[in-house]
PDB file of C-alpha atoms in Angstrom:
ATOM      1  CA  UNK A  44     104.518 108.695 119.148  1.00  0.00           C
ATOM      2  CA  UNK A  45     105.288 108.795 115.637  1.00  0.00           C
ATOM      3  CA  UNK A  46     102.505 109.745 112.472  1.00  0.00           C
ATOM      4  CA  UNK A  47     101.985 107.035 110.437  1.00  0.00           C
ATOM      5  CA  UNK A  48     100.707 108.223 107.098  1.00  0.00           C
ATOM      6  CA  UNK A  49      98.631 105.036 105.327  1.00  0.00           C
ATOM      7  CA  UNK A  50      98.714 105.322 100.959  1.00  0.00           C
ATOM      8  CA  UNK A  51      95.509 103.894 100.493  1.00  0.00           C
ATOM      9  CA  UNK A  52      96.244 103.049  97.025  1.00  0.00           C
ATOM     10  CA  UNK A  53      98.393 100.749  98.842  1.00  0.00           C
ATOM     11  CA  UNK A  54      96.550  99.414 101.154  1.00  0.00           C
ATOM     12  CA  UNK A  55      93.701  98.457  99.236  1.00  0.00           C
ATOM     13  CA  UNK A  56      95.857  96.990  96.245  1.00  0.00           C
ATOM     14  CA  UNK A  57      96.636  94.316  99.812  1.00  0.00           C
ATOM     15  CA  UNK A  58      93.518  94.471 100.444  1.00  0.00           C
ATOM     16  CA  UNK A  59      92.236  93.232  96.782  1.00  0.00           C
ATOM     17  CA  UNK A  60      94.920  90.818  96.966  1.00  0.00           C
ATOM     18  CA  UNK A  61      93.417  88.821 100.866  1.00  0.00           C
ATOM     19  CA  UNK A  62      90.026  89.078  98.783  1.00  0.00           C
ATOM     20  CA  UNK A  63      91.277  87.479  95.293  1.00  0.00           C
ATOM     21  CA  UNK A  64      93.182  84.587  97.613  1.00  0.00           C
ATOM     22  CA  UNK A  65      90.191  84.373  99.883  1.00  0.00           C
ATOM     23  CA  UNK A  66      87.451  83.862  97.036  1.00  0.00           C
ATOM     24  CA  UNK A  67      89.375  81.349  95.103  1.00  0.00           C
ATOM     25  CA  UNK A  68      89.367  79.424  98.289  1.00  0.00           C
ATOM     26  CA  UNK A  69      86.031  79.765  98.667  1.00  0.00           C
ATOM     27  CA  UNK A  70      84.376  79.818  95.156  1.00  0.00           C
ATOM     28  CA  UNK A  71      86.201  77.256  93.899  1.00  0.00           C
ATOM     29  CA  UNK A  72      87.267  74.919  96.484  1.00  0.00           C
ATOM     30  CA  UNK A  73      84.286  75.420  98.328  1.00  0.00           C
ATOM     31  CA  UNK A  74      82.517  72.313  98.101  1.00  0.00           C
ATOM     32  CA  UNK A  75      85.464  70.579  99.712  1.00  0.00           C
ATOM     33  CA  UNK A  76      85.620  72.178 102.539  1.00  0.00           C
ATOM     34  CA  UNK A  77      84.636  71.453 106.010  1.00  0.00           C
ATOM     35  CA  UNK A  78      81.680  73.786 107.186  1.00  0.00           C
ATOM     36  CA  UNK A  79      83.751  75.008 110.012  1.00  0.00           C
ATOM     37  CA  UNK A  80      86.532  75.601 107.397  1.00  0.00           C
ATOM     38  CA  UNK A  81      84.242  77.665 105.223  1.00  0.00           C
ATOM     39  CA  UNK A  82      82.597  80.039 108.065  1.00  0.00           C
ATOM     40  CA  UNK A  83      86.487  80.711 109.189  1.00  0.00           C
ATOM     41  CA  UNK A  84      87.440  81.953 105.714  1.00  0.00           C
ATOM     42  CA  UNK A  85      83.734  83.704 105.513  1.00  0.00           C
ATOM     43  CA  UNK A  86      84.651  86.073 108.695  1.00  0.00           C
ATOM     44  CA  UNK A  87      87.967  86.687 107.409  1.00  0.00           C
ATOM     45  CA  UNK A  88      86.414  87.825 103.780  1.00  0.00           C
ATOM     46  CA  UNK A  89      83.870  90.147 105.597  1.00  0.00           C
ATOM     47  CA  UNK A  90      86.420  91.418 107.685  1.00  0.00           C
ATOM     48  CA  UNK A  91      88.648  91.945 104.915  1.00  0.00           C
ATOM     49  CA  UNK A  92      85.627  93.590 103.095  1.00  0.00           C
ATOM     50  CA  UNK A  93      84.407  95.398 105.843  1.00  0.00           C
ATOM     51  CA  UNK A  94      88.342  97.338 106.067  1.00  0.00           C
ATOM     52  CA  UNK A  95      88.072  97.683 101.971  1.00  0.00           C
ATOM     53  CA  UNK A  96      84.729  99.349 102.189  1.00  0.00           C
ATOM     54  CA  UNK A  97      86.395 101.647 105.355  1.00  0.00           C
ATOM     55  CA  UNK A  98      89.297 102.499 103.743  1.00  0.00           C
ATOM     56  CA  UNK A  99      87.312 103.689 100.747  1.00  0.00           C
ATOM     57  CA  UNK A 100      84.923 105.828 102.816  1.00  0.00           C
ATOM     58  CA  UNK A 101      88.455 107.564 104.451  1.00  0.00           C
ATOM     59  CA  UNK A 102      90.000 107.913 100.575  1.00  0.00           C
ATOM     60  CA  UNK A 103      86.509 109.442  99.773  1.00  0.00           C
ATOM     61  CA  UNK A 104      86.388 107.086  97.117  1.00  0.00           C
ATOM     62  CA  UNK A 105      83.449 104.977  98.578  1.00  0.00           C
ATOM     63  CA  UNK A 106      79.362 105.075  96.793  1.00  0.00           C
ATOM     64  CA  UNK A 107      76.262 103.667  98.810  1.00  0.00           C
ATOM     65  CA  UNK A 108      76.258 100.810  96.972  1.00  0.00           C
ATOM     66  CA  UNK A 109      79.751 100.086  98.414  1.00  0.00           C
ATOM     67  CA  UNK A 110      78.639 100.343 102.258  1.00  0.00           C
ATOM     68  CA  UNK A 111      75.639  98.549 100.830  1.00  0.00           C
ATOM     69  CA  UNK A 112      77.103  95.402  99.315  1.00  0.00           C
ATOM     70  CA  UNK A 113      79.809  95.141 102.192  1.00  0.00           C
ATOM     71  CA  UNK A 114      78.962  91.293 102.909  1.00  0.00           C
ATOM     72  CA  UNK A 115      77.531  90.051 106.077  1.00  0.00           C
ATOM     73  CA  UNK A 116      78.232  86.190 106.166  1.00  0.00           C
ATOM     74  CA  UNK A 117      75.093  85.245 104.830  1.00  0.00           C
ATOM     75  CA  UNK A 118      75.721  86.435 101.617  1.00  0.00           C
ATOM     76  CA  UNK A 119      78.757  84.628 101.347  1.00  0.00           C
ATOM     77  CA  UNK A 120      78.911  80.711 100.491  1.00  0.00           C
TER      78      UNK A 120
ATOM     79  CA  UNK B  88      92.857  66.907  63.921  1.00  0.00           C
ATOM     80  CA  UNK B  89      92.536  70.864  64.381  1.00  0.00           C
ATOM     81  CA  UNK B  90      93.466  72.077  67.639  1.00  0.00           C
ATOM     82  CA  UNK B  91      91.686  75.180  68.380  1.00  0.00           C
ATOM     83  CA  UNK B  92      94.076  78.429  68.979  1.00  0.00           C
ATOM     84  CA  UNK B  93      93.924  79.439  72.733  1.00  0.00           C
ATOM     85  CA  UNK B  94      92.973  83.265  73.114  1.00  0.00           C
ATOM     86  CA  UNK B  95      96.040  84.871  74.484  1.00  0.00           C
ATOM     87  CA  UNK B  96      96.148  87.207  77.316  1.00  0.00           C
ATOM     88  CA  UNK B  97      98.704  89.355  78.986  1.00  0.00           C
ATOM     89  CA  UNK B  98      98.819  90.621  82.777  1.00  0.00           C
ATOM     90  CA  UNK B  99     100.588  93.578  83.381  1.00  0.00           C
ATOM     91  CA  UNK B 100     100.506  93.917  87.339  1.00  0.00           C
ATOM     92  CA  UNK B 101     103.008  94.735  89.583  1.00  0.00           C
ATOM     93  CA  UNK B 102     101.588  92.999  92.603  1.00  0.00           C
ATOM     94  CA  UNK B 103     103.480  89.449  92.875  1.00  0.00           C
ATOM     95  CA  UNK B 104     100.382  88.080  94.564  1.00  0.00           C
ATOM     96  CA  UNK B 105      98.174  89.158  92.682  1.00  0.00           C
ATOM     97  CA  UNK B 106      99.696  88.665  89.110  1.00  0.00           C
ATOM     98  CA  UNK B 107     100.559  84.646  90.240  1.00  0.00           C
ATOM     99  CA  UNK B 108      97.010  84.286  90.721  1.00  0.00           C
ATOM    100  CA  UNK B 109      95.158  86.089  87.894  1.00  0.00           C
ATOM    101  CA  UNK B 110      97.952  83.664  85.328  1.00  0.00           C
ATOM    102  CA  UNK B 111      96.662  80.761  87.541  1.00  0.00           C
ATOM    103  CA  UNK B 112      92.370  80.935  87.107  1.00  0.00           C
ATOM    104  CA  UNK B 113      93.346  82.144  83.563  1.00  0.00           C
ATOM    105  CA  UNK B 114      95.131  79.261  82.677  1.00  0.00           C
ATOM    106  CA  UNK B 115      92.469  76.866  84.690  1.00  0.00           C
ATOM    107  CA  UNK B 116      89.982  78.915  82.190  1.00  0.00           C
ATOM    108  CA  UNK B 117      91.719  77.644  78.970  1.00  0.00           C
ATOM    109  CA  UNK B 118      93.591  80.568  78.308  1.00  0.00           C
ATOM    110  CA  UNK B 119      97.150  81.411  77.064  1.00  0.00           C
ATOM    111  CA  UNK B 120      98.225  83.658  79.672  1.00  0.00           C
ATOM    112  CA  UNK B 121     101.871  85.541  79.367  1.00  0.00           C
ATOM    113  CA  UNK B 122     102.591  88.324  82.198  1.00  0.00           C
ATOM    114  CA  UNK B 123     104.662  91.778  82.953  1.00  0.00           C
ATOM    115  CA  UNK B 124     106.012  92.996  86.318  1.00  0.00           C
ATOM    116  CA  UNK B 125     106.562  96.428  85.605  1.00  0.00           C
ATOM    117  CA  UNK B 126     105.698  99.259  82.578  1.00  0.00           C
ATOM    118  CA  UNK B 127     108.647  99.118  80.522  1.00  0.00           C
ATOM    119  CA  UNK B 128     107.909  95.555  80.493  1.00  0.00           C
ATOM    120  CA  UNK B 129     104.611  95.892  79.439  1.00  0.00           C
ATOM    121  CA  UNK B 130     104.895  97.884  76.905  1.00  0.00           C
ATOM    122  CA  UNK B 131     107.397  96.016  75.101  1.00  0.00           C
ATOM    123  CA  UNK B 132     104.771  93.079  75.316  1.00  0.00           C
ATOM    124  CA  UNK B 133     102.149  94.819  74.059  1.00  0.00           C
ATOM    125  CA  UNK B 134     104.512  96.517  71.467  1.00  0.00           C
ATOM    126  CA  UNK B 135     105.141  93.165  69.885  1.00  0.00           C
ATOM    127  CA  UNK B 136     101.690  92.682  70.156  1.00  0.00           C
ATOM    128  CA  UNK B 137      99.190  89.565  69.272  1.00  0.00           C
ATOM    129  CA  UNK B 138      97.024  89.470  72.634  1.00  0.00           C
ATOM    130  CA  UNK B 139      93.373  88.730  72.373  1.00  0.00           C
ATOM    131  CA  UNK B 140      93.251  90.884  75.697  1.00  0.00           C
ATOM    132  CA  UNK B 141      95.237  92.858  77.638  1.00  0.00           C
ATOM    133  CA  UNK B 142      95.009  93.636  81.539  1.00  0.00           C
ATOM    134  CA  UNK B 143      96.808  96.782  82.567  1.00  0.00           C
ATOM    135  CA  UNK B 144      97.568  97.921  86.104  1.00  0.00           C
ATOM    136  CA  UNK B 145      97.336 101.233  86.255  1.00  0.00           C
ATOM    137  CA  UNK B 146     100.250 102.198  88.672  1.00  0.00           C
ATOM    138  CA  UNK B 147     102.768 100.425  87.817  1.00  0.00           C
ATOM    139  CA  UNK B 148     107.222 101.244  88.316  1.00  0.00           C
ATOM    140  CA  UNK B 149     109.107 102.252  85.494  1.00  0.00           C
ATOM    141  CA  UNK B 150     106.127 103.282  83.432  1.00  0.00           C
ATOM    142  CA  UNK B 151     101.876 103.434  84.299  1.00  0.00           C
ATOM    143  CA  UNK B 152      99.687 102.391  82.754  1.00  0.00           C
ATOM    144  CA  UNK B 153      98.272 105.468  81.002  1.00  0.00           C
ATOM    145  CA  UNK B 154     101.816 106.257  79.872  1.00  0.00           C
ATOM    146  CA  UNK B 155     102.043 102.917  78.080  1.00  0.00           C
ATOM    147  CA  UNK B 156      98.660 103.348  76.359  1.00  0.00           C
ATOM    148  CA  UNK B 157      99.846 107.199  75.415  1.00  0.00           C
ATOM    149  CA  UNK B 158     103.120 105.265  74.443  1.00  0.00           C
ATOM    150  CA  UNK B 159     101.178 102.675  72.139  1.00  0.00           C
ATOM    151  CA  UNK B 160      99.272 105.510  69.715  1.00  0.00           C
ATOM    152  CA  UNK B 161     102.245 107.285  69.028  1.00  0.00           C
ATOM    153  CA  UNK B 162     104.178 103.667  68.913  1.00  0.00           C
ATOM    154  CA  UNK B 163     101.268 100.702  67.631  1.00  0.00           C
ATOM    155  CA  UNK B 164     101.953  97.333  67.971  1.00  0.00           C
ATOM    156  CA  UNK B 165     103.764  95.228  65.394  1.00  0.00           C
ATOM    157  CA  UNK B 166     101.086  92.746  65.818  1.00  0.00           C
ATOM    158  CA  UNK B 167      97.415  93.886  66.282  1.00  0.00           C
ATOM    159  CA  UNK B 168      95.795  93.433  70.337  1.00  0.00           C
ATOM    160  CA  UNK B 169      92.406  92.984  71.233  1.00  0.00           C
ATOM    161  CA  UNK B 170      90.913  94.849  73.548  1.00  0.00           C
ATOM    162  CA  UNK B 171      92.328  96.377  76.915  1.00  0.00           C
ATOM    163  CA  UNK B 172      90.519  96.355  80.596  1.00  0.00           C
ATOM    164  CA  UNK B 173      92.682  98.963  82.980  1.00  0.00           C
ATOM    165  CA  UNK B 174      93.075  97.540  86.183  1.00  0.00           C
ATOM    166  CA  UNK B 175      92.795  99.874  89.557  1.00  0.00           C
ATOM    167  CA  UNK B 176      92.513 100.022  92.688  1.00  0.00           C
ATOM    168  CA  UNK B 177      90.289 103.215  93.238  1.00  0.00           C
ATOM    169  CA  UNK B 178      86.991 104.742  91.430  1.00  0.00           C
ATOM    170  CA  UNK B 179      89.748 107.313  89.730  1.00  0.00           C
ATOM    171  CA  UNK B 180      87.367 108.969  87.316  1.00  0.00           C
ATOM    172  CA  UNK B 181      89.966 111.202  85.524  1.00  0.00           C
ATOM    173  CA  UNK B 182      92.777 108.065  84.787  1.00  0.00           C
ATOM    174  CA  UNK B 183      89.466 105.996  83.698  1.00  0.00           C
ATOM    175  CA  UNK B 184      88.595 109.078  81.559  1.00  0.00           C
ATOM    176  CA  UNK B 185      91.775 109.370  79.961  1.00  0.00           C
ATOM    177  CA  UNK B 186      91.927 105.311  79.660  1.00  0.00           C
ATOM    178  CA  UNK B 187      88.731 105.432  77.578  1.00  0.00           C
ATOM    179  CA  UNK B 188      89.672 108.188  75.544  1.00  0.00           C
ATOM    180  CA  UNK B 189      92.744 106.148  74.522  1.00  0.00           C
ATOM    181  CA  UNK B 190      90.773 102.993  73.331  1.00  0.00           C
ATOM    182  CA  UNK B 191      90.574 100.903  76.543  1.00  0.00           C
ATOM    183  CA  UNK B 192      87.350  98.463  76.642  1.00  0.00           C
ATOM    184  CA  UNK B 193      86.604  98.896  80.498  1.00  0.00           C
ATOM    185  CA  UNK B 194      88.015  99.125  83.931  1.00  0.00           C
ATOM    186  CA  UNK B 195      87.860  96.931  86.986  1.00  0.00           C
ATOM    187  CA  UNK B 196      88.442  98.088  90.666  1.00  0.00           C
ATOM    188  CA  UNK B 197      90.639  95.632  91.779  1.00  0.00           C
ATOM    189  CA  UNK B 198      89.146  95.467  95.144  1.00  0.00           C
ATOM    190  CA  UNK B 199      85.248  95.186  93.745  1.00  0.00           C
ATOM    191  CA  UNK B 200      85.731  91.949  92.280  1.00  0.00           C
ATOM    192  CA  UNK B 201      86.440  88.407  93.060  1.00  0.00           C
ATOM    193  CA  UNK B 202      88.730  85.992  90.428  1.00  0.00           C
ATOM    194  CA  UNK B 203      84.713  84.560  89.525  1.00  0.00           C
ATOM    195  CA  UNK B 204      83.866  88.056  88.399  1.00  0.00           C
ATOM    196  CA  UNK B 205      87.138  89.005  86.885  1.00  0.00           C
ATOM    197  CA  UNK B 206      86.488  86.011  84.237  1.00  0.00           C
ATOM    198  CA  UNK B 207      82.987  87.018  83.450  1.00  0.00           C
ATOM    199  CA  UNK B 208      84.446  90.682  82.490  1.00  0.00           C
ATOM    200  CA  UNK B 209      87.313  89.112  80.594  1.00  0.00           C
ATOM    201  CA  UNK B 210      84.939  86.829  78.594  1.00  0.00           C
ATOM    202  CA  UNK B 211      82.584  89.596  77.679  1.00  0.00           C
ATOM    203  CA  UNK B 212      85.157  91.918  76.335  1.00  0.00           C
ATOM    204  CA  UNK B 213      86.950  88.665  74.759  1.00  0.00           C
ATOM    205  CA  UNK B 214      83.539  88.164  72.925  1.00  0.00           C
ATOM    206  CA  UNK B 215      83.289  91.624  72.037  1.00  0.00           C
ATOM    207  CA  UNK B 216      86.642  91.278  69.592  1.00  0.00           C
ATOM    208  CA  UNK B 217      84.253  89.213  67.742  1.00  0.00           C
ATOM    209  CA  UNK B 218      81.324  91.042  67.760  1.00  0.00           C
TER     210      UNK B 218
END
């Protein structure tokens, strides 16, 4: 099987960009959405968050307060 | 009647995505927003000058963003600019050095904040062209 080698520079500038997308949704158009609608996009921010805060341990680039702060839904609206 | 001047603001980011979005919540926040895709582009923008802020990406094609801000003290800006905020994606300690040693107001990791938190940054350093 072929290496894949991963830029993590890369990946995380995709990364930022789910989150960005993700939070407008949910900061700003919150309010209109369904509850269902908001706990879908709430697991797909923590997941997104959850690879951020991974990919950032592997780049040796993460702090405590990153593995810290990496949401669980509850702290998300 | 008066119409107040909107501050002006100019994205340099290379990241389609990501560049469409920061030009839309800027504009929802009342701002004059104009953008750049890549460095060259940049830092002819910036070169002509006249922001009230600038956002620069720091890895950018063509020319990054440290090079531009090397590029602007040997080259200033026809018109004056506020104040700069580096964009990156990693805690890069020696490229945020080096952006603070060349004037830069701040940095923000792109992936440590959300569009909410990217205003309140904006606004503070906005605030502190006045101050």
């Amino acid at each position: 099987m072929a290496d894949i080698t991963i830029n993590s520079h890369d990946v995380l500038g995709k990364l930022s960009i789910i989150k960005n997308y993700l939070a407008v949704v949910l900061e700003i158009e919150g309010a209109s959405l369904s509850p269902k609608q908001r706990n879908y996009l709430n697991s797909a921010m923590v997941a997104n968050e959850s690879l951020i805060t991974y990919i950032k341990q592997q780049s040796g680039n993460a702090t405590s307060e990153d593995v810290a702060a990496a949401p669980t839904p509850a702290k998300l609206r | 009647m008066d119409q107040v001047k909107k501050q002006r603001i100019l994205v340099v980011e290379d990241e389609t995505f990501l560049r469409d979005l920061y030009i839309d919540i800027l504009k929802e926040e009342g701002y004059e927003v104009d953008a750049a895709a890549d460095g060259d582009e940049g830092f002819n923008k910036i070169h002509d000058g006249g922001y009230d802020l600038v956002l620069l990406d720091i890895v950018l094609p063509k020319r990054d963003g440290i090079q531009i801000l090397r590029d602007i003290k040997t080259n200033p800006p026809v018109k004056k600019n506020g104040g700069v905020l580096m964009l990156t994606n990693l805690g890069q300690e020696a490229v945020v050095s080096e952006g603070v040693a060349l004037g830069v107001r701040g940095h923000i990791i792109k992936s440590d904040y959300t569009p909410d938190q990217l205003i309140v940054e904006i606004k503070r350093v906005l605030a502190s062209n006045n101050g």
